[in-house]
Coordinates of C-alpha atoms and ligand atoms in Angstrom, one line a residue:
Chain A
M1 CA -3.9 12.5 22.7
L2 CA -5.9 15.5 25.0
M3 CA -3.5 17.8 24.1
L4 CA -4.0 16.8 20.0
I5 CA -8.0 17.0 20.7
L6 CA -7.9 20.2 21.9
S7 CA -5.0 21.9 19.5
R8 CA -7.0 20.1 16.3
A9 CA -10.2 22.3 18.1
L10 CA -8.9 25.6 18.2
Q11 CA -7.8 25.1 15.1
S12 CA -11.5 23.9 13.9
C13 CA -11.8 27.3 16.1
V14 CA -9.5 29.8 14.0
A15 CA -10.5 28.6 10.8
L16 CA -15.1 29.1 11.0
L17 CA -14.0 32.4 11.8
V18 CA -12.3 32.8 9.3
L19 CA -15.5 31.8 7.0
S20 CA -17.8 33.3 9.1
V21 CA -15.9 36.8 8.3
V22 CA -16.4 35.2 3.7
V23 CA -19.9 34.0 4.3
F24 CA -20.8 37.3 5.6
G25 CA -18.8 39.0 2.9
L26 CA -20.3 37.0 0.2
S27 CA -23.6 37.1 1.7
R28 CA -23.6 40.7 1.2
A29 CA -21.8 41.1 -1.6
S30 CA -25.1 38.7 -3.7
G31 CA -27.2 42.1 -3.9
D32 CA -29.8 43.8 -2.2
P33 CA -32.3 41.0 -0.8
V34 CA -34.8 44.2 -0.1
E35 CA -35.0 45.2 -4.4
L36 CA -36.1 41.5 -3.9
M37 CA -39.1 41.8 -1.3
V38 CA -40.9 45.1 -1.8
P39 CA -43.3 45.7 -5.2
V40 CA -41.5 47.3 -8.3
D41 CA -43.2 50.3 -7.7
A42 CA -43.1 51.2 -3.5
T43 CA -41.6 54.1 -2.5
Q44 CA -38.4 55.5 -1.2
E45 CA -39.1 55.2 2.1
A46 CA -40.7 52.2 2.0
R47 CA -37.2 50.7 1.1
D48 CA -36.4 52.6 3.5
V49 CA -38.3 51.3 6.2
L50 CA -37.5 47.8 5.5
R51 CA -33.4 47.8 5.5
H52 CA -34.7 49.6 8.7
T53 CA -36.5 46.7 10.0
L54 CA -33.2 44.3 9.2
G55 CA -30.3 46.3 10.1
L56 CA -29.7 47.2 6.4
D57 CA -28.9 50.6 7.7
R58 CA -25.9 49.7 9.9
S59 CA -22.6 49.9 9.1
L60 CA -20.8 46.3 8.2
A61 CA -19.4 46.1 10.8
E62 CA -22.0 46.4 13.2
Q63 CA -23.2 44.1 11.5
Y64 CA -21.2 41.8 11.0
V65 CA -20.2 41.3 15.0
T66 CA -24.5 41.6 15.6
F67 CA -24.7 38.5 13.4
L68 CA -21.1 36.7 14.6
T69 CA -23.1 37.1 18.5
G70 CA -25.7 35.9 17.3
A71 CA -24.2 33.2 15.7
L72 CA -23.1 31.9 18.5
S73 CA -25.6 32.1 20.6
G74 CA -27.2 29.6 18.7
D75 CA -28.9 32.6 16.3
L76 CA -28.6 33.5 13.3
G77 CA -31.5 35.2 12.1
V78 CA -35.0 35.2 10.3
S79 CA -35.2 33.8 6.4
I80 CA -36.3 36.9 5.0
R81 CA -38.1 35.0 2.1
E82 CA -40.4 32.8 5.2
R83 CA -39.8 34.1 8.0
R84 CA -38.7 32.1 10.4
P85 CA -35.7 31.7 12.5
A86 CA -32.6 30.4 10.2
L87 CA -31.5 27.3 11.5
D88 CA -35.8 26.4 12.0
L89 CA -35.5 25.7 8.1
V90 CA -31.3 25.0 8.0
F91 CA -31.9 22.1 10.4
E92 CA -35.4 20.6 8.7
R93 CA -33.7 19.9 5.9
L94 CA -30.7 19.1 7.1
S95 CA -31.5 15.2 8.0
N96 CA -32.8 15.3 4.1
S97 CA -29.3 15.9 3.5
A98 CA -28.1 13.7 6.1
W99 CA -29.7 10.9 4.8
L100 CA -28.7 12.1 1.1
A101 CA -25.1 11.8 1.2
L102 CA -24.8 8.1 3.3
T103 CA -26.6 6.7 0.3
A104 CA -24.5 8.8 -1.7
M105 CA -20.8 6.4 0.3
T106 CA -22.8 4.1 -0.1
V107 CA -23.1 3.7 -3.2
A108 CA -19.4 5.8 -3.8
L109 CA -17.7 3.1 -1.9
T110 CA -19.4 0.1 -2.7
L111 CA -18.6 1.1 -6.2
A112 CA -15.4 2.4 -5.4
I113 CA -14.0 -0.2 -3.3
P114 CA -14.5 -3.8 -6.1
L115 CA -13.7 -0.8 -8.7
A116 CA -10.2 0.0 -6.9
V117 CA -9.4 -3.7 -6.5
A118 CA -9.6 -5.2 -9.1
A119 CA -7.8 -2.3 -11.7
A120 CA -5.0 -3.1 -9.1
V121 CA -4.5 -7.1 -9.4
W122 CA -5.5 -7.0 -12.6
K123 CA -3.3 -4.1 -14.2
G124 CA -2.8 -3.2 -16.5
T125 CA -5.7 -5.6 -19.0
L126 CA -9.4 -4.9 -20.0
I127 CA -10.3 -5.8 -16.4
D128 CA -8.5 -1.8 -15.0
A129 CA -8.7 -0.1 -18.4
F130 CA -13.1 -0.8 -18.3
A131 CA -12.6 -0.2 -14.2
R132 CA -11.2 3.4 -14.7
Y133 CA -13.5 4.6 -17.2
I134 CA -16.4 4.1 -15.1
A135 CA -15.3 6.3 -12.3
V136 CA -13.9 8.7 -14.4
L137 CA -16.2 8.7 -16.3
G138 CA -18.9 9.9 -13.2
Q139 CA -16.3 12.7 -12.4
S140 CA -16.8 13.9 -16.6
M141 CA -20.0 13.6 -17.3
P142 CA -21.1 16.8 -15.6
T143 CA -24.0 15.9 -12.3
F144 CA -26.4 17.9 -12.8
F145 CA -26.0 16.2 -16.3
V146 CA -26.0 12.7 -14.9
G147 CA -29.2 13.2 -12.7
L148 CA -31.3 15.1 -16.4
V149 CA -30.7 11.5 -18.1
L150 CA -31.2 8.8 -15.3
I151 CA -35.2 10.8 -14.7
I152 CA -36.1 10.9 -18.8
V153 CA -34.7 7.2 -19.6
V154 CA -35.5 5.5 -15.4
S155 CA -38.7 7.0 -14.8
G156 CA -39.3 8.7 -17.5
R157 CA -39.4 6.0 -19.8
W158 CA -39.4 3.0 -18.4
G159 CA -41.5 4.3 -15.5
L160 CA -38.9 3.2 -13.4
L161 CA -38.2 5.2 -10.0
P162 CA -39.4 8.2 -9.1
A163 CA -38.4 10.8 -11.2
G164 CA -37.8 13.8 -7.2
G165 CA -39.3 14.3 -3.9
M166 CA -38.9 11.7 -1.5
E167 CA -41.3 10.0 -0.7
S168 CA -40.0 7.0 -0.2
W169 CA -37.1 4.6 -0.6
Q170 CA -37.6 4.8 -4.6
S171 CA -36.5 8.2 -4.3
Y172 CA -33.1 7.9 -3.2
V173 CA -31.5 5.8 -5.4
L174 CA -31.5 7.8 -8.1
P175 CA -30.1 10.8 -6.6
S176 CA -28.0 8.4 -4.3
I177 CA -25.8 7.5 -8.1
T178 CA -25.7 10.7 -9.3
L179 CA -24.5 12.0 -6.7
G180 CA -22.2 8.7 -5.4
W181 CA -20.9 8.4 -8.3
F182 CA -19.7 11.7 -9.0
V183 CA -16.9 11.5 -6.4
V184 CA -16.3 7.1 -7.0
A185 CA -13.4 8.6 -9.8
G186 CA -11.1 10.2 -7.6
M187 CA -11.9 7.2 -3.9
M188 CA -10.9 5.1 -7.2
R189 CA -7.9 6.4 -8.5
L190 CA -6.6 6.8 -5.7
L191 CA -7.6 3.4 -3.7
R192 CA -5.6 1.9 -6.7
S193 CA -2.5 3.6 -6.8
S194 CA -2.5 2.7 -2.8
L195 CA -3.5 -0.8 -3.4
L196 CA -0.7 -1.2 -6.0
E197 CA 2.3 0.5 -4.2
V198 CA 1.0 -1.7 -0.8
L199 CA 1.4 -5.0 -3.9
D200 CA 4.1 -4.0 -3.9
S201 CA 5.4 -3.5 -0.3
E202 CA 7.4 -6.2 1.6
F203 CA 5.0 -7.0 3.8
V204 CA 3.0 -8.3 0.7
K205 CA 6.2 -10.3 -0.1
L206 CA 6.5 -11.8 3.4
A207 CA 2.2 -12.7 3.6
R208 CA 3.0 -14.7 0.2
I209 CA 6.0 -16.6 1.1
K210 CA 3.6 -17.6 4.6
G211 CA 1.1 -19.5 2.2
V212 CA -1.2 -16.6 2.5
P213 CA -4.1 -17.1 0.0
E214 CA -4.0 -14.7 -2.7
R215 CA -7.8 -13.4 -2.2
V216 CA -6.6 -13.2 1.8
V217 CA -3.3 -11.1 0.5
I218 CA -4.8 -8.3 -1.0
W219 CA -8.8 -7.8 1.9
K220 CA -6.6 -8.5 4.9
H221 CA -2.8 -7.4 3.6
A222 CA -3.3 -4.2 1.5
L223 CA -7.1 -3.4 1.1
R224 CA -6.4 -1.7 4.9
N225 CA -3.6 -0.1 4.2
A226 CA -5.1 1.6 1.0
L227 CA -7.9 2.2 3.3
I228 CA -5.9 4.7 5.6
S229 CA -4.7 6.8 2.5
V230 CA -8.4 7.6 1.5
V231 CA -10.0 8.0 5.0
T232 CA -7.2 10.5 5.0
L233 CA -9.3 12.2 3.0
G234 CA -12.8 11.0 3.5
G235 CA -13.3 15.0 5.0
V236 CA -12.5 16.0 1.6
Y237 CA -15.2 14.0 -0.6
F238 CA -17.5 14.6 2.1
A239 CA -17.2 18.0 1.6
L240 CA -17.3 17.6 -2.5
L241 CA -20.5 15.9 -1.5
L242 CA -21.4 18.5 0.7
S243 CA -21.6 21.0 -2.7
T244 CA -22.5 18.6 -4.9
A245 CA -25.1 18.0 -3.6
V246 CA -26.5 21.8 -4.3
I247 CA -26.5 20.6 -8.6
V248 CA -27.9 17.0 -7.5
E249 CA -30.3 18.4 -4.9
T250 CA -32.0 20.6 -7.5
V251 CA -32.3 18.3 -10.3
F252 CA -33.8 16.4 -8.0
A253 CA -36.3 18.9 -6.3
W254 CA -34.4 16.8 -3.4
P255 CA -36.6 19.2 0.3
G256 CA -32.6 19.1 1.7
L257 CA -29.8 21.8 2.4
G258 CA -28.3 22.2 -1.6
R259 CA -31.8 23.2 -2.4
L260 CA -32.4 25.2 0.9
A261 CA -29.1 26.5 -0.5
Y262 CA -30.1 27.8 -3.5
D263 CA -33.6 29.0 -2.8
A264 CA -32.0 31.5 -0.5
V265 CA -29.8 32.5 -3.0
R266 CA -32.0 32.5 -5.8
F267 CA -34.4 34.8 -3.3
R268 CA -31.3 36.9 -1.7
D269 CA -32.4 35.3 1.7
F270 CA -28.8 36.2 3.0
P271 CA -29.1 35.4 6.7
V272 CA -30.0 30.9 5.2
T273 CA -27.8 31.8 3.6
Q274 CA -25.3 32.6 5.9
A275 CA -26.6 29.6 7.7
V276 CA -26.5 26.3 5.5
V277 CA -23.0 28.0 5.2
L278 CA -22.5 28.3 8.5
V279 CA -23.4 24.9 9.3
T280 CA -22.6 23.1 6.6
A281 CA -18.7 24.3 7.6
V282 CA -18.7 23.4 10.8
L283 CA -20.0 19.8 9.2
V284 CA -17.2 19.6 7.5
V285 CA -14.8 20.6 10.6
T286 CA -16.1 18.0 12.4
I287 CA -16.2 15.1 9.7
N288 CA -13.0 16.1 9.3
L289 CA -12.3 15.8 13.3
V290 CA -14.1 12.5 12.6
V291 CA -12.0 11.4 10.1
D292 CA -8.2 12.4 12.0
F293 CA -9.2 9.8 14.6
L294 CA -10.6 7.6 12.4
Y295 CA -7.4 7.8 10.8
A296 CA -5.6 7.4 14.1
W297 CA -8.0 4.1 14.5
L298 CA -6.5 2.0 11.3
D299 CA -3.2 2.9 11.3
P300 CA -1.8 2.0 15.2
R301 CA 2.2 4.0 14.1
I302 CA -0.4 6.8 15.0
R303 CA -2.6 5.9 17.7
R304 CA 0.3 4.8 19.9
S305 CA 2.3 7.9 19.0
Q306 CA 0.0 10.2 19.9
S307 CA -1.0 7.9 23.0
G308 CA 3.1 9.3 23.7
G309 CA 4.0 4.9 23.2
S310 CA 5.8 2.7 24.5
Chain B
M1 CA 19.0 -34.1 -2.3
M2 CA 16.7 -31.3 -0.1
L3 CA 16.7 -29.0 -3.5
E4 CA 18.3 -29.4 -7.0
V5 CA 17.9 -26.9 -9.2
R6 CA 18.5 -27.1 -12.7
D7 CA 19.2 -25.3 -15.8
L8 CA 16.3 -22.1 -14.5
K9 CA 15.7 -19.5 -16.9
T10 CA 13.7 -16.8 -15.1
Q11 CA 12.4 -13.9 -18.1
F12 CA 11.6 -10.3 -17.9
L13 CA 8.9 -9.1 -19.9
I14 CA 8.4 -5.0 -19.4
G15 CA 7.9 -3.0 -22.4
G16 CA 7.7 -5.3 -25.7
R17 CA 11.6 -6.8 -24.8
T18 CA 12.4 -9.9 -23.2
G19 CA 15.9 -9.9 -20.5
T20 CA 17.0 -13.2 -19.1
A21 CA 17.8 -12.0 -15.5
V22 CA 18.4 -15.3 -14.1
D23 CA 19.9 -17.6 -17.3
G24 CA 20.3 -21.9 -16.8
V25 CA 21.1 -21.3 -12.7
S26 CA 21.6 -24.4 -10.9
F27 CA 22.5 -25.7 -7.9
S28 CA 21.5 -28.0 -4.8
V29 CA 22.1 -27.4 -0.4
D30 CA 20.4 -29.7 1.7
E31 CA 20.1 -30.8 5.3
G32 CA 21.9 -28.8 7.9
Q33 CA 24.2 -26.8 5.3
T34 CA 24.1 -23.7 3.8
L35 CA 24.7 -22.4 0.5
G36 CA 25.7 -19.1 -0.3
I37 CA 24.7 -17.3 -3.7
V38 CA 27.0 -14.1 -3.5
G39 CA 27.1 -11.1 -6.9
E40 CA 26.4 -8.0 -7.3
S41 CA 22.5 -6.2 -7.6
G42 CA 21.3 -6.8 -10.7
S43 CA 23.3 -10.2 -10.3
G44 CA 20.1 -12.5 -10.4
K45 CA 19.8 -13.7 -7.1
S46 CA 17.1 -12.6 -5.7
I47 CA 14.8 -13.6 -8.4
T48 CA 16.5 -16.8 -7.9
A49 CA 15.2 -16.7 -4.7
L50 CA 11.2 -16.4 -5.6
S51 CA 11.5 -17.8 -8.7
I52 CA 11.9 -20.7 -6.4
L53 CA 9.0 -19.8 -4.1
R54 CA 7.6 -18.9 -7.5
L55 CA 6.8 -14.9 -5.9
L56 CA 8.1 -13.4 -9.4
P57 CA 7.6 -9.6 -9.6
R58 CA 4.1 -10.5 -12.1
P59 CA 3.2 -9.8 -14.5
F60 CA 6.5 -8.7 -15.4
A61 CA 8.4 -11.6 -15.2
R62 CA 8.2 -15.4 -16.0
N63 CA 10.0 -18.8 -15.4
A64 CA 11.2 -19.8 -19.4
G65 CA 12.5 -23.6 -18.0
G66 CA 14.7 -25.5 -15.4
E67 CA 14.2 -27.7 -12.7
V68 CA 12.9 -26.9 -8.9
L69 CA 13.4 -30.0 -7.7
F70 CA 12.3 -30.0 -4.4
R71 CA 12.4 -33.5 -2.6
G72 CA 12.0 -34.8 -6.2
V73 CA 9.2 -32.4 -6.6
D74 CA 9.1 -29.7 -9.3
L75 CA 7.5 -27.0 -7.8
L76 CA 7.6 -25.1 -11.9
K77 CA 5.4 -27.8 -12.8
L78 CA 3.0 -27.2 -9.9
N79 CA -0.4 -25.2 -9.7
D80 CA -1.4 -22.4 -7.3
K81 CA -2.8 -24.2 -4.6
Q82 CA -0.4 -26.9 -4.2
M83 CA 2.4 -24.0 -4.4
R84 CA 0.4 -22.6 -2.1
R85 CA 0.9 -25.4 0.9
Y86 CA 5.5 -25.5 -0.2
R87 CA 5.5 -21.7 1.1
G88 CA 6.0 -21.4 4.7
H89 CA 5.5 -24.8 4.6
H90 CA 8.5 -26.2 3.9
I91 CA 10.4 -23.8 2.3
S92 CA 10.3 -20.1 3.7
M93 CA 12.4 -16.9 3.6
V94 CA 14.0 -14.1 5.2
L95 CA 13.5 -10.4 3.1
Q96 CA 16.2 -7.8 3.7
D97 CA 14.3 -5.1 5.5
P98 CA 13.3 -5.7 8.5
M99 CA 10.9 -2.3 8.4
T100 CA 9.2 -3.0 5.7
A101 CA 9.1 -6.9 5.6
L102 CA 6.4 -6.3 8.5
N103 CA 2.5 -5.0 8.1
P104 CA 2.7 -2.1 9.5
V105 CA -1.5 -2.3 9.8
L106 CA -1.2 -6.1 12.2
T107 CA 0.1 -7.3 15.2
I108 CA 3.1 -8.5 15.3
G109 CA 0.9 -11.6 17.1
D110 CA -1.9 -11.3 13.8
Q111 CA 1.7 -12.3 11.4
I112 CA 3.0 -14.9 13.4
E113 CA 0.1 -16.7 14.1
E114 CA -1.0 -16.0 10.3
A115 CA 1.8 -18.6 8.8
I116 CA 0.7 -20.7 11.4
R117 CA -2.5 -21.0 10.7
M118 CA -2.3 -21.1 7.3
H119 CA -0.7 -24.8 7.5
R120 CA -1.9 -26.3 10.7
K121 CA -6.1 -26.6 11.5
L122 CA -4.7 -26.1 15.2
P123 CA -7.5 -25.1 18.9
R124 CA -6.2 -20.8 19.3
A125 CA -4.5 -21.7 22.8
E126 CA -2.7 -23.9 21.0
V127 CA -1.7 -21.4 17.6
R128 CA -0.7 -18.6 20.2
R129 CA 1.0 -20.8 22.4
L130 CA 3.3 -21.5 18.9
A131 CA 3.3 -17.9 17.8
I132 CA 5.7 -17.1 21.8
E133 CA 7.0 -20.7 21.4
M134 CA 8.8 -18.9 18.4
L135 CA 9.7 -15.3 19.5
E136 CA 11.6 -17.4 22.3
L137 CA 13.0 -19.1 20.0
L138 CA 15.1 -16.0 18.2
R139 CA 15.2 -15.1 22.0
V140 CA 12.9 -12.0 21.6
P141 CA 12.1 -10.7 25.2
A142 CA 8.8 -10.3 27.2
A143 CA 7.7 -13.0 23.6
A144 CA 3.6 -14.0 25.4
R145 CA 3.9 -9.7 25.4
R146 CA 4.5 -7.9 22.8
L147 CA 2.3 -10.6 20.8
A148 CA 0.1 -7.7 21.2
S149 CA 3.1 -5.3 20.4
Y150 CA 2.9 -3.0 16.0
P151 CA 5.7 -4.1 14.0
H152 CA 6.7 0.3 14.8
E153 CA 6.6 -0.9 17.7
F154 CA 10.2 -2.4 17.7
S155 CA 13.6 -1.4 17.3
G156 CA 15.1 -2.9 13.9
G157 CA 16.7 -5.5 14.9
M158 CA 13.7 -7.0 17.5
R159 CA 11.6 -6.4 14.0
Q160 CA 14.2 -9.0 11.6
R161 CA 13.7 -11.5 14.6
V162 CA 10.1 -11.0 14.5
V163 CA 10.8 -11.6 10.9
G164 CA 12.4 -14.7 11.1
A165 CA 9.9 -16.5 13.8
I166 CA 7.7 -16.0 10.9
A167 CA 9.7 -18.3 8.5
L168 CA 10.2 -19.7 10.9
A169 CA 6.7 -20.7 12.0
C170 CA 5.5 -23.2 10.4
Q171 CA 9.3 -25.7 10.6
P172 CA 10.4 -25.5 7.8
E173 CA 12.6 -27.4 5.8
L174 CA 14.4 -24.7 3.6
L175 CA 14.2 -21.2 4.8
I176 CA 15.6 -18.5 2.2
A177 CA 17.5 -15.4 3.8
D178 CA 18.3 -12.4 1.3
E179 CA 20.7 -10.2 2.2
P180 CA 18.2 -10.8 5.9
T181 CA 21.6 -9.1 7.6
T182 CA 22.1 -6.0 4.9
A183 CA 20.2 -3.2 7.1
L184 CA 21.3 -4.0 10.3
D185 CA 23.9 -2.7 12.2
A186 CA 27.4 -4.5 12.7
T187 CA 26.3 -6.0 16.3
V188 CA 22.9 -6.9 15.9
Q189 CA 24.1 -7.9 12.7
D190 CA 27.0 -10.1 14.6
Q191 CA 23.6 -11.8 16.8
Y192 CA 21.2 -12.4 14.5
L193 CA 23.9 -14.6 12.5
R194 CA 24.2 -16.4 15.4
L195 CA 21.2 -17.1 16.6
L196 CA 20.9 -18.2 12.8
K197 CA 23.2 -20.6 13.3
R198 CA 22.3 -22.3 16.3
I199 CA 18.9 -23.1 15.0
Q200 CA 19.8 -24.0 11.5
R201 CA 22.1 -26.9 13.8
D202 CA 18.7 -28.1 15.9
R203 CA 17.0 -28.9 14.0
S204 CA 18.9 -29.4 10.7
L205 CA 18.1 -26.9 8.8
A206 CA 18.3 -26.1 5.1
I207 CA 19.1 -22.5 4.1
I208 CA 20.3 -20.7 1.0
F209 CA 22.0 -17.4 1.8
I210 CA 22.0 -15.0 -0.4
T211 CA 23.9 -11.9 0.0
H212 CA 27.0 -9.5 -1.5
D213 CA 28.9 -9.7 1.8
L214 CA 32.1 -12.1 1.3
A215 CA 32.4 -11.8 5.5
V216 CA 29.5 -13.1 5.4
V217 CA 29.4 -15.8 4.0
A218 CA 32.8 -17.0 5.4
R219 CA 31.4 -17.4 8.1
M220 CA 27.9 -18.8 7.7
C221 CA 27.8 -20.4 4.2
D222 CA 29.2 -24.3 3.3
R223 CA 29.3 -23.4 -0.1
V224 CA 29.1 -21.1 -2.6
A225 CA 28.1 -20.2 -6.1
V226 CA 29.5 -16.7 -7.3
M227 CA 26.4 -15.5 -10.1
Y228 CA 26.8 -12.7 -12.4
A229 CA 25.0 -11.6 -15.4
G230 CA 22.2 -14.4 -14.6
R231 CA 24.8 -17.2 -14.7
V232 CA 26.2 -19.1 -12.2
V233 CA 30.1 -18.4 -13.0
E234 CA 31.4 -20.4 -10.1
R235 CA 30.6 -23.0 -7.5
A236 CA 32.3 -24.4 -5.1
P237 CA 33.0 -25.3 -1.2
T238 CA 33.4 -22.1 0.7
A239 CA 37.6 -22.6 1.7
A240 CA 38.6 -24.0 -1.2
L241 CA 36.7 -21.0 -3.0
F242 CA 38.9 -18.0 -0.6
A243 CA 42.0 -20.6 -0.6
Q244 CA 41.5 -20.4 -5.6
A245 CA 38.9 -19.1 -6.9
R246 CA 39.5 -19.9 -10.6
H247 CA 37.2 -17.5 -11.4
P248 CA 38.2 -13.6 -12.6
Y249 CA 35.4 -12.4 -11.5
T250 CA 35.4 -13.8 -7.6
Q251 CA 38.9 -13.5 -7.9
A252 CA 37.8 -9.6 -8.8
L253 CA 35.7 -10.5 -6.0
L254 CA 37.0 -11.1 -3.4
R255 CA 40.0 -8.4 -4.3
S256 CA 37.8 -6.0 -3.4
A257 CA 36.1 -7.8 -0.2
L258 CA 39.5 -8.2 1.1
P259 CA 42.4 -5.3 0.0
E260 CA 46.2 -7.0 0.7
I261 CA 47.9 -3.7 1.6
P262 CA 46.3 -3.0 5.1
D263 CA 47.7 0.7 3.8
R264 CA 44.7 3.1 5.1
N265 CA 46.0 4.4 2.2
A266 CA 45.9 2.2 0.0
R267 CA 42.6 2.5 -2.3
L268 CA 40.4 -0.2 -2.5
Y269 CA 40.1 -2.6 -4.7
S270 CA 37.3 -2.5 -7.8
I271 CA 36.1 -3.8 -10.4
E272 CA 35.3 -1.8 -13.6
G273 CA 32.5 -1.2 -15.3
A274 CA 29.1 -2.4 -14.8
P275 CA 27.5 -5.2 -14.8
P276 CA 25.8 -6.0 -18.6
S277 CA 21.6 -5.4 -19.3
I278 CA 19.8 -7.1 -18.9
F279 CA 18.4 -6.7 -22.2
Q280 CA 22.0 -6.8 -24.3
P281 CA 21.6 -9.6 -26.3
R282 CA 24.0 -12.9 -25.3
H283 CA 26.0 -14.0 -26.6
G284 CA 30.2 -15.5 -25.8
C285 CA 31.2 -14.9 -21.7
P286 CA 29.2 -12.4 -19.6
F287 CA 32.3 -10.8 -17.8
A288 CA 33.9 -10.3 -21.0
A289 CA 33.6 -6.2 -20.9
R290 CA 35.1 -6.4 -17.4
C291 CA 37.4 -9.4 -17.7
E292 CA 41.1 -8.1 -17.5
H293 CA 42.2 -11.9 -18.8
V294 CA 39.6 -11.2 -21.5
M295 CA 40.7 -13.2 -25.1
P296 CA 39.1 -13.2 -28.9
R297 CA 37.3 -16.5 -27.8
C298 CA 35.3 -14.9 -25.1
R299 CA 32.9 -12.8 -26.7
E300 CA 32.3 -15.4 -29.0
E301 CA 31.0 -18.1 -27.4
A302 CA 30.2 -19.0 -23.6
P303 CA 32.7 -21.1 -21.7
P304 CA 31.8 -23.5 -20.6
D305 CA 31.3 -25.1 -16.7
I306 CA 34.4 -26.6 -16.1
E307 CA 35.2 -29.3 -13.0
M308 CA 37.9 -29.1 -11.3
G309 CA 37.0 -32.2 -8.5
Q310 CA 35.9 -31.5 -5.1
G311 CA 32.5 -30.1 -6.1
H312 CA 34.5 -26.9 -6.9
A313 CA 33.8 -25.8 -10.5
A314 CA 33.7 -22.6 -12.9
S315 CA 33.0 -21.0 -16.0
C316 CA 36.2 -19.8 -17.7
W317 CA 38.4 -20.2 -21.0
L318 CA 41.5 -20.0 -19.0
L319 CA 40.9 -22.7 -17.2
A320 CA 39.4 -24.6 -20.5
Ligands
SF4_401 S1 36.1 -16.1 -20.7 FE1 36.4 -15.0 -20.5 S2 36.2 -13.5 -20.8 FE2 35.4 -14.6 -20.1 S3 36.0 -14.9 -17.0 FE3 37.0 -16.0 -18.7 S4 38.9 -14.9 -19.7 FE4 37.1 -13.7 -18.6

């Protein structure tokens, strides 16, 4: 088990290192921030001074090394726009995003699990078609569109829920639905097909032979086995959620990480861009590690083989 | 009679086509007896078993007539809840592949205890004690300790014993064994069959043994029903069947299993061709396409069941 943790941790470090290069490169490729920071009529001299204080006049390799050593000691530079440590900005927004991701994930699961069970149990019927339609609809409509429609109808026309910001619990409802609905389709389809496979299995047949009621067959014998495949992809869904959050947070004026990233890119505030992406990457990598362990917990075959077996 | 199956019909509906997988099958089995159902794969023997337990794969398969009388009650007429009380409790079944028959995420203790709890309200400790007793009955070593183990921690042979412990946990009167030893190697198979025989003797258990292996039939069964294309083409006491099979299909089956010439180079006799698809329209004898004695009449009219005394019957025009 220890070996496994170590090797997975090492893999994660390598992944993060590669990512740091990509992030660094991309944020430089997005344009010269100096142009946005100085008045249009600024002299070349003024621009050069600014460039020097930002360290932009040094070679890319030098800049990267500074960036990396800084990152390792928790210093990701100072926001060009807000003139505050980039990491502070990120952490301020992180919990807002985390809450949104959590509520969205809850929405996704509470939709995906019953839909998948209904679709699998009544396979080939109208219920199945309807369940799949709901799920696919969420994925095929762009999130900004869903978000805008919800804002216009629910908060605009009906005046029911706030259209943006995060003042009360009510402001969570619309963004969570928008974001959650987007992941439902993939989750539901995966869960449906693995449920179908499991419901066809010999051990489900044996459970029925014992006289186990169908309800227990589905929720106890089948679902837990089927969920293993969904959990395996849990990290992927989380990453998907994070990237979709950029759009949703922008639409709903949600003061989260996604919104921060959007603004940072728009203003070429590259220290913040770098900080957002790096922190997100660390998050995704950590979540993936957690998923691995969750997977082992759900599936005794893996749990035992990793602890040496018996 | 404990179980009497009369004129059982099971159909499959796939892609708008209707196929008859079990076509008017009748047989019976009584306490302490073993009935063998023999046939090639696709002959409808497993579907017959699932029809008795009403566990046909939904939504494609459905019962299309006949009766399954268990101690006089027609199981086909019960509602789902009533039927569930029979499963595991009165009639149980062991499946072919021990590697897939156990739920991988539940301990075997869970799985045996669940079988007991389904039909008997007992205190926890008592359920546990019974579960251990079942494992001991099936000769699983260190039974008490192994309740907390997961299926993957057992060998194939041991898993099949656990499946047996689950199937027998509620002391059913009838056990359907669907090729329970096909996936096991010879020694393990031998031990398992011996065990099954002993349990049967101790509990006067009725067994329906579904297999394609005639050696297993000879060893385990009192009577045999030979199935071909969804029909019982011959039924007889085991000894009579081996001594004088009357149906050409049974004869061919015996010849392919027991080569007469003990010559290493002798080619094993095998039956040419394949059984008809269940979706083919049926008239005449289902074996006509592969039968070496086929007559014009065989293709036109289905042969009747011809009784030859002492419980030996076959359906073939040669005997008429
Ligand atoms: S009825 Fe005819 S075709 Fe059928 S088994 Fe007898 S001889 Fe062969």
